[in-house]
mmCIF file of C-alpha atoms in Angstrom:
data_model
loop_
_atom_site.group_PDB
_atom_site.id
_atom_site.type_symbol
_atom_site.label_atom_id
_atom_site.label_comp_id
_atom_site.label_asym_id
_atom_site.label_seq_id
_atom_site.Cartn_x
_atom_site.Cartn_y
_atom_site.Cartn_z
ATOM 1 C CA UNK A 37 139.951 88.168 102.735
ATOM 2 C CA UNK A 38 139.725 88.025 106.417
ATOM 3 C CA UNK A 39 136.992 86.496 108.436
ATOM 4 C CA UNK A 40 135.420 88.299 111.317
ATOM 5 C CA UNK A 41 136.628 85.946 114.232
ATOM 6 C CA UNK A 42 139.027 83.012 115.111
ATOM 7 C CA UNK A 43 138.531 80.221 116.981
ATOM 8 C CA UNK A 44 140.210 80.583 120.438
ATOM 9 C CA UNK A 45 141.928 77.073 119.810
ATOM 10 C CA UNK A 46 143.160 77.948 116.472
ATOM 11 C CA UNK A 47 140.485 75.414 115.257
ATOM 12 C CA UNK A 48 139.546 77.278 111.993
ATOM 13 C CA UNK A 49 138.238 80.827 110.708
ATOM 14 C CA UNK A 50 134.503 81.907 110.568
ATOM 15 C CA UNK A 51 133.471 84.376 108.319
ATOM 16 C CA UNK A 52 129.788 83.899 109.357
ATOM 17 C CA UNK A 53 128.547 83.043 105.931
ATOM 18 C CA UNK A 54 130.566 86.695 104.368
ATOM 19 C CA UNK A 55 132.318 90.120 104.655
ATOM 20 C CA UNK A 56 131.618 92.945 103.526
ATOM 21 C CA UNK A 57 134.482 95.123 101.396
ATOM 22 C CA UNK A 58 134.856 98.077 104.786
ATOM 23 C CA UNK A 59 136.343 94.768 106.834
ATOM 24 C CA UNK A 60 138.085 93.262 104.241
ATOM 25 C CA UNK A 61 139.602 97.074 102.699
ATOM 26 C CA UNK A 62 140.697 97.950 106.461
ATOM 27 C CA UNK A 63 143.383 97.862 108.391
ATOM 28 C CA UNK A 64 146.135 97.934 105.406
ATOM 29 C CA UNK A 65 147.379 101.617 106.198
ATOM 30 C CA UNK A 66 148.351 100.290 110.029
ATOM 31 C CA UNK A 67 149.439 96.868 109.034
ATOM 32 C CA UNK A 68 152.023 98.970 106.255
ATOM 33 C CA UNK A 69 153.189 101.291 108.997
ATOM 34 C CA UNK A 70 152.999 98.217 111.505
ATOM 35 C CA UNK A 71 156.196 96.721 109.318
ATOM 36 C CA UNK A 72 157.797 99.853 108.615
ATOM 37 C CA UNK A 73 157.837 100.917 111.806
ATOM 38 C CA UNK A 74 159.028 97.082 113.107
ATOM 39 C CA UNK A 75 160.706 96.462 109.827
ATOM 40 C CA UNK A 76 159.009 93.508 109.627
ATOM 41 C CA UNK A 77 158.066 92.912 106.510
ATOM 42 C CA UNK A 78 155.315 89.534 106.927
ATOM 43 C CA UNK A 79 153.346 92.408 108.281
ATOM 44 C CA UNK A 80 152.775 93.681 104.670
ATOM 45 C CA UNK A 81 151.144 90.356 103.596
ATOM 46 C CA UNK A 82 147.867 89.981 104.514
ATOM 47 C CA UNK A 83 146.939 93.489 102.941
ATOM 48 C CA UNK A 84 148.696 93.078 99.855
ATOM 49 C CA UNK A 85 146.829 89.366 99.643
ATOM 50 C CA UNK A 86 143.522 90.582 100.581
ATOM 51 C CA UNK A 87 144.418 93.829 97.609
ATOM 52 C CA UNK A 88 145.302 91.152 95.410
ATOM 53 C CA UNK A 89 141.773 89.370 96.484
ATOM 54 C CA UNK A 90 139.753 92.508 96.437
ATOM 55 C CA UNK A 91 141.634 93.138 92.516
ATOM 56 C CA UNK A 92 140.585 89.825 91.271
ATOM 57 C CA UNK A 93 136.905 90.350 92.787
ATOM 58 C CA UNK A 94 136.842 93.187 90.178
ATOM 59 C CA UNK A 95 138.005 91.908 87.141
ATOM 60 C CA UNK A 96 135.554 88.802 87.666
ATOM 61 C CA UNK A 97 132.712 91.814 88.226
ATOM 62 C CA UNK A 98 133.524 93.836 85.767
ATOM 63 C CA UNK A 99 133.303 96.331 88.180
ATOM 64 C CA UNK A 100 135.128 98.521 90.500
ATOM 65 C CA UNK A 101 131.765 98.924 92.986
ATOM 66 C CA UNK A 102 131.980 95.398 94.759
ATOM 67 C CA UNK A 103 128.744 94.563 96.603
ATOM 68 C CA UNK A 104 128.141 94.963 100.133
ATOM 69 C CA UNK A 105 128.316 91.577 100.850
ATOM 70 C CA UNK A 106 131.631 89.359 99.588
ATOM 71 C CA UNK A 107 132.273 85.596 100.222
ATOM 72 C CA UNK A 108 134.771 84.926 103.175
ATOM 73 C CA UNK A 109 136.539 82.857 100.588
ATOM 74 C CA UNK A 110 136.737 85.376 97.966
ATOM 75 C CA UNK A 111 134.446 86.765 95.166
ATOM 76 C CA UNK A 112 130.996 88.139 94.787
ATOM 77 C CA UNK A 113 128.037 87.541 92.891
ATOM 78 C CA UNK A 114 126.955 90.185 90.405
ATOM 79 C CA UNK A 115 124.096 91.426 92.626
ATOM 80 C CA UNK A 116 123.048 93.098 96.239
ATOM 81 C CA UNK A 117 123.693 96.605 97.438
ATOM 82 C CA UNK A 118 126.591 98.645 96.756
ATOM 83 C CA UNK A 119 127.393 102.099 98.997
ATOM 84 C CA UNK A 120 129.920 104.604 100.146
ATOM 85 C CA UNK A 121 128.228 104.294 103.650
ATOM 86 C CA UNK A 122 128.014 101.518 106.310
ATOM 87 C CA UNK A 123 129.829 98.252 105.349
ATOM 88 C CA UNK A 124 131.564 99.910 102.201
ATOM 89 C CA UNK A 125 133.190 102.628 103.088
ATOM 90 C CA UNK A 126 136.527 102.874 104.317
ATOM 91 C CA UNK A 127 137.159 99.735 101.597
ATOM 92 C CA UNK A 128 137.446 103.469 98.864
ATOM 93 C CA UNK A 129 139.294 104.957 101.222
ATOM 94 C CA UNK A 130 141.969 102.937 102.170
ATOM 95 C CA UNK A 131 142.797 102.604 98.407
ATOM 96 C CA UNK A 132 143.122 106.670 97.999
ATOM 97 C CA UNK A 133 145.083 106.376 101.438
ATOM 98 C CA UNK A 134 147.100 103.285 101.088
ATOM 99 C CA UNK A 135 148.628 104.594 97.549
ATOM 100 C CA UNK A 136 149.598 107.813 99.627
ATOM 101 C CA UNK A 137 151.510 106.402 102.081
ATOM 102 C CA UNK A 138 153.425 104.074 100.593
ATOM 103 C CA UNK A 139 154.889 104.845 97.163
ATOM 104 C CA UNK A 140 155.314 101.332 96.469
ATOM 105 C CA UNK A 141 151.869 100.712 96.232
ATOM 106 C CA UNK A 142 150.655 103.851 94.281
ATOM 107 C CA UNK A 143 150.371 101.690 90.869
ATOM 108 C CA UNK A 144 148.048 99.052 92.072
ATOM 109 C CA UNK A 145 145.771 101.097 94.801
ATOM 110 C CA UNK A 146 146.141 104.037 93.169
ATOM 111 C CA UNK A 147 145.028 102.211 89.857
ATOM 112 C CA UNK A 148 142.304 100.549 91.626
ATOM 113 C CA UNK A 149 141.455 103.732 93.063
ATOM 114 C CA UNK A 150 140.894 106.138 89.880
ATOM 115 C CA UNK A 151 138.850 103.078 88.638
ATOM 116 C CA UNK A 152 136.601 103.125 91.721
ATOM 117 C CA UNK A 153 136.023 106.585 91.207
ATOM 118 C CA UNK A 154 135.480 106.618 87.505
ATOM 119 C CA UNK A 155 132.625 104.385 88.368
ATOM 120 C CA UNK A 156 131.456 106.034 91.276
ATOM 121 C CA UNK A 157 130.780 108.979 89.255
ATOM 122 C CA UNK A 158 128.794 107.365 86.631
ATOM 123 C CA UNK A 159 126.950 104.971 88.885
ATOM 124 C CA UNK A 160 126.527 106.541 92.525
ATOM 125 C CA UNK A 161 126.421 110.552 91.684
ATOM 126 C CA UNK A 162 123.660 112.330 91.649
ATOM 127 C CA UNK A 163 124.569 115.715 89.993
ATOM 128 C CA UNK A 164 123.443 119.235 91.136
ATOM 129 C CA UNK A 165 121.376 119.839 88.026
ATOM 130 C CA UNK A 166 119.371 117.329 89.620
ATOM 131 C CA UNK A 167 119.381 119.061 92.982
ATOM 132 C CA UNK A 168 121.905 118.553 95.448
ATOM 133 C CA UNK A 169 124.921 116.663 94.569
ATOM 134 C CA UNK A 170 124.657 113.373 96.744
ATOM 135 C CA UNK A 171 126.160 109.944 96.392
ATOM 136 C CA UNK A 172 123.200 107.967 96.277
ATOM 137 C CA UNK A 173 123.349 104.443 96.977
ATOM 138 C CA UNK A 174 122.937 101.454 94.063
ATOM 139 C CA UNK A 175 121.510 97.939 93.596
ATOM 140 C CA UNK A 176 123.173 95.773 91.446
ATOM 141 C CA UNK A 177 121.043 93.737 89.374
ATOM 142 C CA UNK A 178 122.926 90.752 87.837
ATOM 143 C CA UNK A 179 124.419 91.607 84.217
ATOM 144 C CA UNK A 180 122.948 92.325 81.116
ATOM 145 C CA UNK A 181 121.281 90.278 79.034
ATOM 146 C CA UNK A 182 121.966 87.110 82.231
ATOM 147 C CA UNK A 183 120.257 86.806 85.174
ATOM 148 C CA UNK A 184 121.704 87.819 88.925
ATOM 149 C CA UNK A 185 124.729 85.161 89.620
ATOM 150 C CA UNK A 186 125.121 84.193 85.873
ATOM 151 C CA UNK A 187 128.977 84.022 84.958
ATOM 152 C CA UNK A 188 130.553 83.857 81.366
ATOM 153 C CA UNK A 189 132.349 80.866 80.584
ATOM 154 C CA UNK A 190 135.099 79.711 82.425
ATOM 155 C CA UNK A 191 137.960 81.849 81.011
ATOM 156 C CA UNK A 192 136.084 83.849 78.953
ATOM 157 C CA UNK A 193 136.763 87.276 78.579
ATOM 158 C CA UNK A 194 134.431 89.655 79.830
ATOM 159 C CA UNK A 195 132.992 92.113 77.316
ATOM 160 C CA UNK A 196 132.421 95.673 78.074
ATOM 161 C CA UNK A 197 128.528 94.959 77.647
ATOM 162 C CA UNK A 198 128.901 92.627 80.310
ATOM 163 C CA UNK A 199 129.012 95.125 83.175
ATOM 164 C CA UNK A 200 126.761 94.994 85.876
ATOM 165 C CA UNK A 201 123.131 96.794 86.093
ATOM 166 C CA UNK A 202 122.577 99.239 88.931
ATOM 167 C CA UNK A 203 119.647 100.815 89.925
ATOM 168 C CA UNK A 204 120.504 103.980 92.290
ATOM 169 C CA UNK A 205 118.920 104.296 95.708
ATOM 170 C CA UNK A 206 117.752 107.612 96.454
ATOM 171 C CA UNK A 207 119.930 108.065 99.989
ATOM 172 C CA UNK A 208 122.570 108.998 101.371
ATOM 173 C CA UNK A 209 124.438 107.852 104.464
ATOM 174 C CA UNK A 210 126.072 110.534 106.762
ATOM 175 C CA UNK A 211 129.315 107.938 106.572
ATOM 176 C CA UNK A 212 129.592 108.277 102.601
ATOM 177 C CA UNK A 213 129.910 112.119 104.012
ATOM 178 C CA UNK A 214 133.970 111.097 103.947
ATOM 179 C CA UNK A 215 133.563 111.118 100.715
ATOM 180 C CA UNK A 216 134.628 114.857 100.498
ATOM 181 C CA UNK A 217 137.395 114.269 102.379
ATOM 182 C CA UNK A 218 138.341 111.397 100.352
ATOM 183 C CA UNK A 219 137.895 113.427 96.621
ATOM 184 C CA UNK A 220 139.959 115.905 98.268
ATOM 185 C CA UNK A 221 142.905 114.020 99.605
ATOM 186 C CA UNK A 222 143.067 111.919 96.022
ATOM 187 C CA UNK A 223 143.117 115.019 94.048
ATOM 188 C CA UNK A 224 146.195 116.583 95.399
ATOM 189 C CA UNK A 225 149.169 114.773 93.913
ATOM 190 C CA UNK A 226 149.197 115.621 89.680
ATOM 191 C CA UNK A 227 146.285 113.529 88.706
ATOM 192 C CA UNK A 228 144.521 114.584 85.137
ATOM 193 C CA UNK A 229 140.625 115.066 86.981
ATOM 194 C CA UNK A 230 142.219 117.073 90.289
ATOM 195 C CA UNK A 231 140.180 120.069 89.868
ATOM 196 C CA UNK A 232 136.980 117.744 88.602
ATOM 197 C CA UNK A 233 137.173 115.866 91.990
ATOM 198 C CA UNK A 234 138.177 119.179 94.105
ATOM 199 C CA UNK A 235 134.530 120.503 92.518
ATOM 200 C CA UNK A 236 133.228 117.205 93.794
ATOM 201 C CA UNK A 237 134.545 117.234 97.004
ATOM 202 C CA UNK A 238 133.175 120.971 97.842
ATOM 203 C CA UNK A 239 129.545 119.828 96.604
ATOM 204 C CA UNK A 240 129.408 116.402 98.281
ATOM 205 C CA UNK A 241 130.584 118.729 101.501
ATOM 206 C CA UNK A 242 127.873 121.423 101.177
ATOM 207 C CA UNK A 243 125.503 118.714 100.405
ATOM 208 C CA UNK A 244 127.026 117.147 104.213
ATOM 209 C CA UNK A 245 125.929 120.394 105.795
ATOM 210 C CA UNK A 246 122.376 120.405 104.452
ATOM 211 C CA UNK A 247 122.216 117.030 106.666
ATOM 212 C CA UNK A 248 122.581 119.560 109.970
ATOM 213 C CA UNK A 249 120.515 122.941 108.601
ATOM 214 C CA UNK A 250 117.452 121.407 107.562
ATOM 215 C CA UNK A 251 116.708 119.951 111.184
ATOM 216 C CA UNK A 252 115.172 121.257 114.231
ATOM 217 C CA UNK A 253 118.273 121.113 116.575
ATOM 218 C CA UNK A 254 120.955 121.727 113.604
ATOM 219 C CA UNK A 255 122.290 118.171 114.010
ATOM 220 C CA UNK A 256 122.135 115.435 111.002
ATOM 221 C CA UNK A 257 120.141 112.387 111.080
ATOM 222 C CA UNK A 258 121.953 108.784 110.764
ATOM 223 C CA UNK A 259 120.627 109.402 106.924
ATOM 224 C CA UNK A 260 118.766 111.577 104.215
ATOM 225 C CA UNK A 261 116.381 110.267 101.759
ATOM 226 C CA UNK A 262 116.016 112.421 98.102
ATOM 227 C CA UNK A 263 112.765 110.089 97.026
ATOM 228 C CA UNK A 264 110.207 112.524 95.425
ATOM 229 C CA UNK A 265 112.166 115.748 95.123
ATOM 230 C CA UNK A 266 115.280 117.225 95.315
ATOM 231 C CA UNK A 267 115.251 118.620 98.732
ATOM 232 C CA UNK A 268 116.884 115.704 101.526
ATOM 233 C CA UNK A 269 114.173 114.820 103.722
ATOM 234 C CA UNK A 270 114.744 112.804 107.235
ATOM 235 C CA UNK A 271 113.560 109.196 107.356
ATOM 236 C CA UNK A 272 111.804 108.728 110.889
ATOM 237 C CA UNK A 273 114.379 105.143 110.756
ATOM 238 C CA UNK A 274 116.664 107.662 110.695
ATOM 239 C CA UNK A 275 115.944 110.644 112.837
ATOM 240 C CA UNK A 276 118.452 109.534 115.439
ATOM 241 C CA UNK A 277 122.292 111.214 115.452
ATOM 242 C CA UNK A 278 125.235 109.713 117.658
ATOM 243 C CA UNK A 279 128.011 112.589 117.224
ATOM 244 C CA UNK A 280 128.980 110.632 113.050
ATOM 245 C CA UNK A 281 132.698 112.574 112.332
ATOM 246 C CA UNK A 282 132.554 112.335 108.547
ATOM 247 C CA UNK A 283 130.896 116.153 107.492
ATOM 248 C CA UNK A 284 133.391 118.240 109.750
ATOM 249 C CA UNK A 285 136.178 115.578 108.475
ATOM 250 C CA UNK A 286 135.099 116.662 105.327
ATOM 251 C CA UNK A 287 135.168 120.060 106.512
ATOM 252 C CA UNK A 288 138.810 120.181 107.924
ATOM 253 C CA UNK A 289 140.137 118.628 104.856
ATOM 254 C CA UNK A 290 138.486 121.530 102.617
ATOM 255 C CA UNK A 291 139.394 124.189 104.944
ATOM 256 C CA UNK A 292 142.952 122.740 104.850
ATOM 257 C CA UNK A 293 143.491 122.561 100.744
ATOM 258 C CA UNK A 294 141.460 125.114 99.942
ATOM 259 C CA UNK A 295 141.508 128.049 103.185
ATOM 260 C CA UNK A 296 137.705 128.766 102.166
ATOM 261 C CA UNK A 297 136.106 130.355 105.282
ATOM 262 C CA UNK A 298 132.964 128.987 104.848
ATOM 263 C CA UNK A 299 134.225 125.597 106.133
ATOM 264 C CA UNK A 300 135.342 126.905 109.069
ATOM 265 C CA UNK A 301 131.998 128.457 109.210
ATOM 266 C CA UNK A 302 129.922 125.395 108.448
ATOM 267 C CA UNK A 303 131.754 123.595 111.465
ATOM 268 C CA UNK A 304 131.459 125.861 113.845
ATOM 269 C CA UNK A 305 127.263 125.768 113.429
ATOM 270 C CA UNK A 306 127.698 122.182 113.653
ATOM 271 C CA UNK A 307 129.902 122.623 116.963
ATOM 272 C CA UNK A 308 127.484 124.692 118.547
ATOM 273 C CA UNK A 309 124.772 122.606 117.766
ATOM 274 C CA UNK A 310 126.155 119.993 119.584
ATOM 275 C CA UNK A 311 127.065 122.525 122.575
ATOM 276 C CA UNK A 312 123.722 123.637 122.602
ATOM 277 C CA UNK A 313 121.615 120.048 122.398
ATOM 278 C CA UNK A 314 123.774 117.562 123.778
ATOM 279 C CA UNK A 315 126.124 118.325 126.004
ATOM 280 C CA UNK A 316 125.858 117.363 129.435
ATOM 281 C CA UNK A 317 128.340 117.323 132.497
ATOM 282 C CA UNK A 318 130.292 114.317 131.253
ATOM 283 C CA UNK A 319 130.086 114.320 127.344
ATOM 284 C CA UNK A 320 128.296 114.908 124.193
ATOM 285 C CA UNK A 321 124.976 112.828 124.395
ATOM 286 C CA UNK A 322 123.370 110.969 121.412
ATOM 287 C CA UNK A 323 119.951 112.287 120.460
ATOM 288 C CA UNK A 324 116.914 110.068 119.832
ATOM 289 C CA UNK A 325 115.171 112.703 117.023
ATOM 290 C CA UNK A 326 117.042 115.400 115.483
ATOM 291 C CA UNK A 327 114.014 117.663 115.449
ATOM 292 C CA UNK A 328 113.305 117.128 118.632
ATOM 293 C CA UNK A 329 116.226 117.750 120.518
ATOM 294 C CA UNK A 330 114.897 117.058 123.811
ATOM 295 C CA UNK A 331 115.070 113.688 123.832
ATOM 296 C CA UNK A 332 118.249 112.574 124.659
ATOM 297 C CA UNK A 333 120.148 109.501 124.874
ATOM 298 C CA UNK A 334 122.110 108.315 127.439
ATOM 299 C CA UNK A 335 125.306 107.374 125.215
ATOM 300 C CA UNK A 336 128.257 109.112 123.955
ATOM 301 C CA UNK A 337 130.343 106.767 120.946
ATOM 302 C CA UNK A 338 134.106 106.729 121.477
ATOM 303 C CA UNK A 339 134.199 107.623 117.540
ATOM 304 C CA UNK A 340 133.020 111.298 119.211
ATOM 305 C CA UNK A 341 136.047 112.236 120.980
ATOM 306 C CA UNK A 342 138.558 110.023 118.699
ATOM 307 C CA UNK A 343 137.147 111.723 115.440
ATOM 308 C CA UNK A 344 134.615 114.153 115.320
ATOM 309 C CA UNK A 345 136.053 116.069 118.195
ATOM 310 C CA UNK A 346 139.718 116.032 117.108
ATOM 311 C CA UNK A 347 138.306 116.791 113.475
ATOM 312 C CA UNK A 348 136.664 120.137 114.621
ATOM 313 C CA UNK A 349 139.510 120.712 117.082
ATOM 314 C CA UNK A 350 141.974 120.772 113.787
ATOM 315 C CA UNK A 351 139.591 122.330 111.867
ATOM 316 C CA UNK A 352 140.068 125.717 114.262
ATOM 317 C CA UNK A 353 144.057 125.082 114.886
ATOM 318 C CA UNK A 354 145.416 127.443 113.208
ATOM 319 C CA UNK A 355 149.238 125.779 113.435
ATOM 320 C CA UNK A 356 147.939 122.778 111.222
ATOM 321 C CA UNK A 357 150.289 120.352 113.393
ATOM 322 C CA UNK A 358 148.930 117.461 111.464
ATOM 323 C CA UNK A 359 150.156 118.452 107.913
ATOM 324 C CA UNK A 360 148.321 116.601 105.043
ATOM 325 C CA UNK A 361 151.069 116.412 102.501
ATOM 326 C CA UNK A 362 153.238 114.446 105.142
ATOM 327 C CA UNK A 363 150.626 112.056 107.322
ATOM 328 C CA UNK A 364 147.408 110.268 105.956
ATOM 329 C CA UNK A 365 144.230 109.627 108.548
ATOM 330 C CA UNK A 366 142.969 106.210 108.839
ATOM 331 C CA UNK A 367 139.230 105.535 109.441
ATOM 332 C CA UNK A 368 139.407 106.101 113.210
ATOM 333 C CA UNK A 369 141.474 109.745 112.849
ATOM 334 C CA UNK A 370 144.714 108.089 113.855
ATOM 335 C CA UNK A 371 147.638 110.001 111.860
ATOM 336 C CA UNK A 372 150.061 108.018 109.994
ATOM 337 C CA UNK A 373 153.527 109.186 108.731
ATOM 338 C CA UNK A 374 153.722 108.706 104.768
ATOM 339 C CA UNK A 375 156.899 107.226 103.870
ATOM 340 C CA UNK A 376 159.344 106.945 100.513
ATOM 341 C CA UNK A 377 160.170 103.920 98.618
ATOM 342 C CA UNK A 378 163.630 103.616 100.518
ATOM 343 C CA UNK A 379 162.256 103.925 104.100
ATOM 344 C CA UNK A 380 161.292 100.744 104.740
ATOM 345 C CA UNK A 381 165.281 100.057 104.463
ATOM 346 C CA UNK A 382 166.685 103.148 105.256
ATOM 347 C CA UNK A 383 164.919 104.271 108.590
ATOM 348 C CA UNK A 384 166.149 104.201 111.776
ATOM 349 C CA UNK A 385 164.082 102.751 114.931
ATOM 350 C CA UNK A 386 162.004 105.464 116.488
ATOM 351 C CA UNK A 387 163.870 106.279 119.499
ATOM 352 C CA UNK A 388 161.935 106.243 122.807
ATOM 353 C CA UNK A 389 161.128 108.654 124.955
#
């Protein structure tokens, strides 16, 4: 997988010790269209090494939840912290997205997809006859019957028994909010669970836009805890918001599949909550406690404009100029053409303007 930084001199890689699977998952949808576009193909090989990586990672698991923390060289222990939010996120994603855009590489991402989500399900969900649906968060705890870091013998198959333990976290991340979009998107192309993972994908979103109603100023903390009850409850760690896209992306990809008005309806509270507590003459401030909306900090994220902005800007855009069935989103918003099996041959140059 790749390391966070390079030595200017070309001296070596540094990984700083690890990576976690969002760094190492990224970047494949642009580096795809990068040699489609450049019909070059060298630009497909890092991402189809580091899938090849991430694929091997999982069969020595025994698991298609990878920890939050991988080795720079490759591999993982059987324990630490495994999440839909921060530094595991767009790692799911980009396997639902990469098998979209490029046929080619529907029967190993898309494989490595359904398997993600199988487990996700039985590991990570939280169902709504125990409240709200959320996607909790999970620690993984070794495997059973060995301690944390055990292995089986060298070449040994695994046995079904050997899966890892988890032991679910009672939060959720407004990143892992995506996750909506991300059932939604997958669920659209023949699959046997489609209408399973549509049903999903609306309760993870209404879940998203309890994160905004329950506070003070209608805006959603960095994070909601579910310890002690079903009802999400803000963390004062967490009390802060910094304009996070991933509910009204969630949002604009239900209102696109499914034309239910309450999405529209859900982002446009959200959009005037932001009207009404943060903006200011030159942008969309952060605030420092969602229930008390007075404080205000000085910051606006670029994510705000690049994603959340153009997310509830599409959301309201009635001539859909972005269709769904013909472009895939990467992390930061950017639209990306899907293309066929022959394109990468077959296409002409685009011609410029």
């Amino acid at each position: 997988p790749p390391c966070r930084r390079r030595s200017p001199r070309g001296a070596g890689m540094h990984g700083g010790g690890g990576v976690n699977p969002a760094e190492v998952g990224t970047l494949s949808l642009e580096f795809h269209s990068l040699a489609r576009a450049t019909k070059r193909p060298e630009f497909d090989a890092g991402p189809d090494d580091v899938r090849r990586r991430m694929a091997a990672t999982v069969t020595l698991l025994n698991s298609s939840l990878v920890p939050l923390s991988l080795k720079s060289s490759g591999g993982a222990h059987p324990s630490g912290r495994v999440s839909l939010g921060a530094m595991g996120d767009s790692y799911y994603e980009y396997l639902a997205k990469t098998a979209i855009l490029d046929p080619r590489l529907r029967p190993t991402a898309g494989a490595m997809f359904k398997a993600a989500l199988l487990e996700i399900e039985q590991q990570l969900l939280v169902p709504r006859e125990h409240g709200r649906t959320f996607l909790a968060e999970a620690s993984m705890n070794g495997r059973r019957g060995r301690p944390a870091g055990g292995a089986s013998a060298a070449g040994a198959p695994r046995a079904p028994s050997d899966k890892p333990l988890f032991s679910k976290i009672l939060k959720m991340d407004h990143l892992a909010c995506f996750a909506g979009g991300m059932l939604a998107v997958g669920a659209q192309h023949g699959g046997e669970f489609d209408r399973e993972y549509m049903t999903l994908a609306e309760r993870i979103g209404e879940t998203c836009y309890e994160f905004y109603r329950r506070t003070t100023s209608g805006l959603s903390p960095e994070f909601m805890s579910f310890v002690g009850g079903s009802d999400p409850k803000v963390p004062r760690n967490a009390a802060y918001n910094i304009g996070r896209p991933e509910a009204v992306e969630t949002f604009f990809i239900m209102w696109y599949y499914t034309r239910d008005p309450k999405w529209r309806e859900m982002g446009w509270e959200v959009f005037s909550s932001f009207e009404r507590h943060a903006r200011t003459p030159s942008g969309w401030a952060a605030l420092k406690d969602v229930n008390n909306p007075a404080k205000l900090d000085d910051k606006m994220e670029s994510f705000v404009l690049a994603e959340t902005m153009k997310y509830l800007f599409l959301l309201f855009d009635s001539s859909y100029p972005i269709p769904l069935d013909k472009y895939v989103f990467n992390t930061e918003a950017h639209p990306l053409g899907t293309f066929d099996a022959s394109a990468f041959t077959s296409a002409a140059p685009p011609k410029r303007r």
